[in-house]
mmCIF file of C-alpha atoms in Angstrom:
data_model
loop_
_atom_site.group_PDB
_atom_site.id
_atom_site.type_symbol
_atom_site.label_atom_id
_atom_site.label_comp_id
_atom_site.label_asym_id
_atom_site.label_seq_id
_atom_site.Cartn_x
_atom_site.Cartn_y
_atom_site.Cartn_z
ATOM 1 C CA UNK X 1 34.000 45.674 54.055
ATOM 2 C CA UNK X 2 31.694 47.879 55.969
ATOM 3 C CA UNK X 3 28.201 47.667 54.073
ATOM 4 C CA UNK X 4 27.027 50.986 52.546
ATOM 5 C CA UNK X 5 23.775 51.017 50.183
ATOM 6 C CA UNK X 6 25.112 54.109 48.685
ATOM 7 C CA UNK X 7 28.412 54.694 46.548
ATOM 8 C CA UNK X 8 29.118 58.222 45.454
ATOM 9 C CA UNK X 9 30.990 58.396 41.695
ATOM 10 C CA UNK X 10 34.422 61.048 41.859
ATOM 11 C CA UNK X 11 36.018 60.985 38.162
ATOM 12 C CA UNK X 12 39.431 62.725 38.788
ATOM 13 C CA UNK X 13 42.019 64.467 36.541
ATOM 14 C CA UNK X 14 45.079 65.693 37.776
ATOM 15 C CA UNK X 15 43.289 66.357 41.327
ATOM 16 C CA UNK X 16 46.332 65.959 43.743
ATOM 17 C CA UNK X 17 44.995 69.293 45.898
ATOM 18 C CA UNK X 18 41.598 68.319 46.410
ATOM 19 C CA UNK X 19 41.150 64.493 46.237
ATOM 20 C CA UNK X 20 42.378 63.513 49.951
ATOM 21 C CA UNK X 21 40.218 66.343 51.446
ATOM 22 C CA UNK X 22 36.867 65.510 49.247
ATOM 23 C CA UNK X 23 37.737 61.342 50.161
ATOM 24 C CA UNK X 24 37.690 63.174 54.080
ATOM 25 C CA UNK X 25 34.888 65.095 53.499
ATOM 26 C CA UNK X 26 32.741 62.519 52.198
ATOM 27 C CA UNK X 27 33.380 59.477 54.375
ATOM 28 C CA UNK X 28 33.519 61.883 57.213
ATOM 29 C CA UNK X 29 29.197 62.184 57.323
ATOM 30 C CA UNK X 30 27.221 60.670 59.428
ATOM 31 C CA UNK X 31 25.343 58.857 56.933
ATOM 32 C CA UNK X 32 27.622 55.977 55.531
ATOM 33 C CA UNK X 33 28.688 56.377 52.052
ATOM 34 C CA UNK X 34 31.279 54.378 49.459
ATOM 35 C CA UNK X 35 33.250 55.900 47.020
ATOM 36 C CA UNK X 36 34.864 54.818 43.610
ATOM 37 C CA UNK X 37 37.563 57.261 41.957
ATOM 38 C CA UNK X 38 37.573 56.782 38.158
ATOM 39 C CA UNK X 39 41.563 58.110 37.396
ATOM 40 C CA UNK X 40 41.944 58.687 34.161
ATOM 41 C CA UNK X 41 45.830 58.245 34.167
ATOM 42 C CA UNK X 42 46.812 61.646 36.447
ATOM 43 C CA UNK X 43 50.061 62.266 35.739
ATOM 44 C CA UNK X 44 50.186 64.524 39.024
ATOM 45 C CA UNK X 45 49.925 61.419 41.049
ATOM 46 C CA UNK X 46 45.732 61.459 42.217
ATOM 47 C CA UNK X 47 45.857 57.885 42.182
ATOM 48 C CA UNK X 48 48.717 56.974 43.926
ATOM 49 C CA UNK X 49 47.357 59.455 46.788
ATOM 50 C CA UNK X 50 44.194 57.452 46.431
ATOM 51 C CA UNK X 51 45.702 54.355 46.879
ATOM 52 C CA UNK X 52 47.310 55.234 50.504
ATOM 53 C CA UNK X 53 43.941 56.146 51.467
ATOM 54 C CA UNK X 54 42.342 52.397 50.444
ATOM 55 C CA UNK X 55 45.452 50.611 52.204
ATOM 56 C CA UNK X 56 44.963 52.709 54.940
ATOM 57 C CA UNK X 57 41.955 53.712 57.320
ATOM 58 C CA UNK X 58 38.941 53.712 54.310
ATOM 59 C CA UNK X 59 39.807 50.206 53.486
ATOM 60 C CA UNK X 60 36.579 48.662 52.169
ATOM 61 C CA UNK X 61 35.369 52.009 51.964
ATOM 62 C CA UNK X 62 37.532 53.826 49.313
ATOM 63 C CA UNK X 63 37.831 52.094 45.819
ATOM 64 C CA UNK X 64 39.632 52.690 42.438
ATOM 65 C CA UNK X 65 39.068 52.780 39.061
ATOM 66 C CA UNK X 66 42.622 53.579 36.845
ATOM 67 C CA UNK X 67 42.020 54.442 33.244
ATOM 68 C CA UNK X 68 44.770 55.157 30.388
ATOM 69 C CA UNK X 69 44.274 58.546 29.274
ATOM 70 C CA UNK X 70 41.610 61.410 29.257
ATOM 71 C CA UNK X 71 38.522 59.398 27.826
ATOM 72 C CA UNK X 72 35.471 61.772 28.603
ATOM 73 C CA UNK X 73 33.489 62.294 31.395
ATOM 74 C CA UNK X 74 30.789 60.291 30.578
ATOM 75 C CA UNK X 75 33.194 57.209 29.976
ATOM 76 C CA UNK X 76 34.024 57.756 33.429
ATOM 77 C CA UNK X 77 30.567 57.831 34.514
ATOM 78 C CA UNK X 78 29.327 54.849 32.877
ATOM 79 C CA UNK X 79 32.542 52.487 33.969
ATOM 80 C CA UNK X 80 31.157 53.447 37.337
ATOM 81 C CA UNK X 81 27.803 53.146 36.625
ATOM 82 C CA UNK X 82 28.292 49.226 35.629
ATOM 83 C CA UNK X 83 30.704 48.719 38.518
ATOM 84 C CA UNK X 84 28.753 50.191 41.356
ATOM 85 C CA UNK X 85 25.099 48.110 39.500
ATOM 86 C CA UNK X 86 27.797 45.015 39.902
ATOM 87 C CA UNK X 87 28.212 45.604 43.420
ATOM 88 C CA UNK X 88 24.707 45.845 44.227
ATOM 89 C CA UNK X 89 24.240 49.626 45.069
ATOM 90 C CA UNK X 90 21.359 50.536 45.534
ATOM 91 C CA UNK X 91 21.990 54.743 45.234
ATOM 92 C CA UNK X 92 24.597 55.405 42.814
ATOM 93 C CA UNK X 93 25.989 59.371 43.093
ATOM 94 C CA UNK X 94 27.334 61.608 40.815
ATOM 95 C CA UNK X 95 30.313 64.107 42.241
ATOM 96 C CA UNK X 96 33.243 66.805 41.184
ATOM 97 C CA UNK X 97 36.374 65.922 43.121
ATOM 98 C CA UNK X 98 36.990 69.829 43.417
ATOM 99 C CA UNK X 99 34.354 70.105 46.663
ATOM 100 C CA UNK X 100 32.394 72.739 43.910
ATOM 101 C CA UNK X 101 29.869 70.045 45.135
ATOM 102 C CA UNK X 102 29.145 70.393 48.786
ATOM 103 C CA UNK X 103 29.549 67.039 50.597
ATOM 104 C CA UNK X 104 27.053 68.157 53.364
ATOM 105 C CA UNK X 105 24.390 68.081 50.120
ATOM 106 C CA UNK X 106 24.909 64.238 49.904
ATOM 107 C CA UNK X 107 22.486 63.327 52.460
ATOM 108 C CA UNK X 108 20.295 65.903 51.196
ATOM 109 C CA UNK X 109 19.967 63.776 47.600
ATOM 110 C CA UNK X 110 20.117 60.545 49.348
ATOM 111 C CA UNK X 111 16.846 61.468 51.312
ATOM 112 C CA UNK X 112 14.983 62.609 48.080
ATOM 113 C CA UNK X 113 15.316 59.328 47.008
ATOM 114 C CA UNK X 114 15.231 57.027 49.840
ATOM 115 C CA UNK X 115 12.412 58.990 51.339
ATOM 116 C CA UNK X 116 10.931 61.086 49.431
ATOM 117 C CA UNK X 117 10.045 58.890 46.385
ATOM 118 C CA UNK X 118 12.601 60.300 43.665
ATOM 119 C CA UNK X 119 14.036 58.066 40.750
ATOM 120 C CA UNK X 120 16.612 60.705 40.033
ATOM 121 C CA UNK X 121 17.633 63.542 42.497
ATOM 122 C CA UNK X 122 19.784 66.539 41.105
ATOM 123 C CA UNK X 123 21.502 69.098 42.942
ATOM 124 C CA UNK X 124 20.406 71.931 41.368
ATOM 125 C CA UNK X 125 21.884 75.756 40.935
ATOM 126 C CA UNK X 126 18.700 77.003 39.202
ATOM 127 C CA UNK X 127 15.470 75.908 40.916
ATOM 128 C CA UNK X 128 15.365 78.512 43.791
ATOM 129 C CA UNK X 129 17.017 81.020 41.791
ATOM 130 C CA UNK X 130 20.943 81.604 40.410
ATOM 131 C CA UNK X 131 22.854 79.800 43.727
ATOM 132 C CA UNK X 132 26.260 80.216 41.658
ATOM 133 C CA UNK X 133 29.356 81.688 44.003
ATOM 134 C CA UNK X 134 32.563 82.676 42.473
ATOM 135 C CA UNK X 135 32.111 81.750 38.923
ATOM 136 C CA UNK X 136 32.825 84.939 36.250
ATOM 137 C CA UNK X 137 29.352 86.471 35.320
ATOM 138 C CA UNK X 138 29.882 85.503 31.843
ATOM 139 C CA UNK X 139 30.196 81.778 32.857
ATOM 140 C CA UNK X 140 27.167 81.975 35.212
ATOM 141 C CA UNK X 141 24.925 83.346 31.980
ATOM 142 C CA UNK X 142 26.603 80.672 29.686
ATOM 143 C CA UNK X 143 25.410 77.692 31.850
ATOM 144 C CA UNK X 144 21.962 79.475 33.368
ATOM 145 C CA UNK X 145 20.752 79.815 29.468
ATOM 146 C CA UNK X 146 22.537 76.843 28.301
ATOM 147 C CA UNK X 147 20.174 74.899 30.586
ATOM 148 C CA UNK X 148 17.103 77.184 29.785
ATOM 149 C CA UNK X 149 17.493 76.102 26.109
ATOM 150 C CA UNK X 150 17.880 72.368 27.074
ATOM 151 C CA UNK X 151 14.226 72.537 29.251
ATOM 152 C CA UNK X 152 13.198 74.528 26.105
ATOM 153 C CA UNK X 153 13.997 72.062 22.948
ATOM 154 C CA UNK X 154 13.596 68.903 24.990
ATOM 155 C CA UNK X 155 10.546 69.684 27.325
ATOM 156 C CA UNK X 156 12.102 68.005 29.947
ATOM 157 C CA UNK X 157 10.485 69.725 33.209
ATOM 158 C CA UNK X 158 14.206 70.392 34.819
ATOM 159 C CA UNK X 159 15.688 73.798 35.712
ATOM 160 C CA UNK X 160 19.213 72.686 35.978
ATOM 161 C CA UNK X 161 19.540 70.608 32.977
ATOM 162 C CA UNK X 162 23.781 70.433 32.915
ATOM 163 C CA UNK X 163 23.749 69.948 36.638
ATOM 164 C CA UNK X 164 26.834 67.061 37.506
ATOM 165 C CA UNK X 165 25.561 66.447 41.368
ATOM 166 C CA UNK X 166 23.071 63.943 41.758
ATOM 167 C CA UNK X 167 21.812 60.998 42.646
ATOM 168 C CA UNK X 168 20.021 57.435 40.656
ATOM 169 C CA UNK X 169 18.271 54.985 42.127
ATOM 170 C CA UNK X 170 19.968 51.909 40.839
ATOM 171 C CA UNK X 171 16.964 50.872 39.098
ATOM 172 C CA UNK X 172 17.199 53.572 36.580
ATOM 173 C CA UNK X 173 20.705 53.282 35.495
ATOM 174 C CA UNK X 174 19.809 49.266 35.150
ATOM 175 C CA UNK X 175 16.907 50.490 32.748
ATOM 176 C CA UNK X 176 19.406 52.313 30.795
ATOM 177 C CA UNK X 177 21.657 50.730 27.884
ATOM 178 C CA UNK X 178 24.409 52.731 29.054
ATOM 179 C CA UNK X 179 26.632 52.004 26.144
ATOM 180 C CA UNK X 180 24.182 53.676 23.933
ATOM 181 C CA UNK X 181 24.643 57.013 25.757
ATOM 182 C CA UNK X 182 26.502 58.791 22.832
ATOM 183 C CA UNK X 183 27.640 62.100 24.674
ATOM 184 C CA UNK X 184 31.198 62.131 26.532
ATOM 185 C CA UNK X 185 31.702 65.396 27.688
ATOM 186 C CA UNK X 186 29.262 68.144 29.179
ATOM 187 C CA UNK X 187 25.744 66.866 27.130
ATOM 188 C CA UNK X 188 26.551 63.460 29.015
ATOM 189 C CA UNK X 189 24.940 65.432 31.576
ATOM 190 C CA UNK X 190 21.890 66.345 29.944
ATOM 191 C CA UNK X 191 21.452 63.055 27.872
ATOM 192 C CA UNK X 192 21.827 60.989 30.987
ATOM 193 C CA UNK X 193 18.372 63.187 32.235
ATOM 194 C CA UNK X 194 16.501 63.746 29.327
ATOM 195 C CA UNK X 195 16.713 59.351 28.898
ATOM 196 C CA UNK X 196 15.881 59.149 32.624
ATOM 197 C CA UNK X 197 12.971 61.007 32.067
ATOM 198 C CA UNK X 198 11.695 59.759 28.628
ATOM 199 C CA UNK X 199 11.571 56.415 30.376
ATOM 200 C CA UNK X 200 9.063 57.485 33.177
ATOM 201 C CA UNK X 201 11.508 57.763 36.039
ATOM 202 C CA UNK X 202 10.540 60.782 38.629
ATOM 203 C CA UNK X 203 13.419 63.753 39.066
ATOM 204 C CA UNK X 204 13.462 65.717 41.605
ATOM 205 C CA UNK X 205 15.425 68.920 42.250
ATOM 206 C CA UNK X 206 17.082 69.503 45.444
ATOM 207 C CA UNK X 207 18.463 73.524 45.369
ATOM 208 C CA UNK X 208 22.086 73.265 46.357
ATOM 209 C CA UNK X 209 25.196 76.484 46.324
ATOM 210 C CA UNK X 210 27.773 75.471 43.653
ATOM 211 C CA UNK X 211 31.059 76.927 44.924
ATOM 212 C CA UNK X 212 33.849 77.387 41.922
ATOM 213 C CA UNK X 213 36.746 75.479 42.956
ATOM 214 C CA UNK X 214 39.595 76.857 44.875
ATOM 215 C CA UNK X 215 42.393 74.621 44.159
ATOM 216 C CA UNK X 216 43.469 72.867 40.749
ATOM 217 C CA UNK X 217 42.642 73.689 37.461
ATOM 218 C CA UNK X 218 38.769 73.761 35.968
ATOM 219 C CA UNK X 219 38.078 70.754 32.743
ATOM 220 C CA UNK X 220 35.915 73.122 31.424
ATOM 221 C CA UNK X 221 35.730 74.908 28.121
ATOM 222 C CA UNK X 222 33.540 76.529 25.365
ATOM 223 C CA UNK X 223 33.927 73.309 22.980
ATOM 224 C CA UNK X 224 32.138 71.554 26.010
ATOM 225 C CA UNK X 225 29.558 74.047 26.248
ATOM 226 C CA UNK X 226 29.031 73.534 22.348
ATOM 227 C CA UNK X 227 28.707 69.954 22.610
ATOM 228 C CA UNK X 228 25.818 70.215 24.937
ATOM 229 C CA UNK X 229 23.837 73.047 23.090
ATOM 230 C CA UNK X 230 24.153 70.736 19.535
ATOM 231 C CA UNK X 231 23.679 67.964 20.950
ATOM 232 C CA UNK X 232 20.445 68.484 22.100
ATOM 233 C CA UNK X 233 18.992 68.831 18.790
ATOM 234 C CA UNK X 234 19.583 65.047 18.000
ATOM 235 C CA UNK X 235 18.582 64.371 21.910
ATOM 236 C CA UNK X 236 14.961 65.623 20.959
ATOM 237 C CA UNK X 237 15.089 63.736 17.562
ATOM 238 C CA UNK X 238 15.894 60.395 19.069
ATOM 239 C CA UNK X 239 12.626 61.261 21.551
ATOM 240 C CA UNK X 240 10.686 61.864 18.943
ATOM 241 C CA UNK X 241 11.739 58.375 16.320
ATOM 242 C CA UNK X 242 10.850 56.055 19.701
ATOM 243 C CA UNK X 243 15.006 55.332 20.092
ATOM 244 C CA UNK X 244 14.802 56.116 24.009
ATOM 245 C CA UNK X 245 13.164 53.060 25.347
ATOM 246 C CA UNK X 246 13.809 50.383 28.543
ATOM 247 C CA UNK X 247 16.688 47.948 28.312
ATOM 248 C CA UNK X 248 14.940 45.484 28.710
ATOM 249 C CA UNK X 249 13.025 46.509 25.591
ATOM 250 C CA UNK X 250 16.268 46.326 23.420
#
């Protein structure tokens, strides 16, 4: 295996267009990256596509994850999350498989972490203005205010609260009792930030262009956006009783 500090964090569904090109894409930089798929069961065949790739030239590179069913997004996360802390990474990145995260942003996170002294680092829509391209206008509102609300109720000092690109310092995720994280779907997001930065850690906001994917079909839906905007309530609660603390603590 070809050492890597960094391991970047691709939950797929049904991802047969994108995932060979985003695998490409990714271990294609100059900057030497890892990545674990989280499959949760594709019936379109992702994994087996994924599992070419590992026998083949990103051997030691490329690694899998295979999961029975559709079992949330932040399930996914968090069976990376323990796997990548068990393999000693030291950066541990979150990514869409649908390249609606720019690979070429990677570095970009990495360095405002490794260099520039950030716990968390988020690639962010919203913090140099709406950098949205191809999503309906309806959409764009929906998330913009969704995550002016969060920043609102929680006083978390983040303008892209739902943002799904970014980038942990190992450190924090090992500070975080990950199977307390209660949220699945799109609050997983916002809960994984808000107990990042009730615990101290430093986020920074790197301003990144979210492209809407081109191929494949989009996991998201209003009962996701609802999740996140209710959720937040009990988010702020949970603040406010002393239930966010250190691990270590527990």
């Amino acid at each position: 295996m070809q050492a890597s500090d960094s391991i970047v964090i691709i939950p797929t569904y049904n991802e047969k267009e994108n995932i060979e090109s985003i695998v490409r894409a990714v271990l294609g930089l100059e900057k030497h990256f890892h990545i674990l798929i989280i499959d949760d069961g594709s019936p379109d065949g992702t994994a087996v596509i994924v599992k070419r790739l590992m026998a083949g030239e990103f051997a030691g590179r490329l690694f899998l994850l295979e999961r029975k069913g559709k079992l949330g997004l932040g399930t996914a996360y968090i069976a990376g999350f323990k796997w990548a802390i068990e393999n000693c990474y030291d950066y541990i990145f979150e990514m869409d498989a649908d390249f609606s995260h720019d690979p070429n942003d990677l570095p970009r996170l990495y360095a405002a972490c490794a260099d520039k002294g950030a716990d968390v680092a988020i690639g962010s829509r919203y913090v140099s203005g709406v950098n949205v391209v191809n999503w309906p206008m309806g959409r764009v509102l929906m998330s913009y205010y969704a995550s002016k609300y969060v920043r609102l109720v929680t006083g978390i000092p983040v303008h892209d609260t739902t943002a799904g690109f970014k980038c942990y310092r190992r450190e924090v995720l090992e500070s975080i009792d990950l199977d307390a994280i209660r949220f699945k779907g799109y609050a997983f997001q916002i809960e994984m930030k808000f107990t990042a930065y009730m615990l101290g850690y430093k986020i920074r906001e790197v301003p990144v262009i979210f492209v809407n994917r081109q191929l494949g079909t989009s996991k998201m839906s209003g009962g996701i956006f609802g999740e996140a905007l209710f959720g937040v309530m009990r988010l702020r609660w949970a603040a406010l009783t002393g239930k966010i603390k250190p691990r270590h603590q527990d």
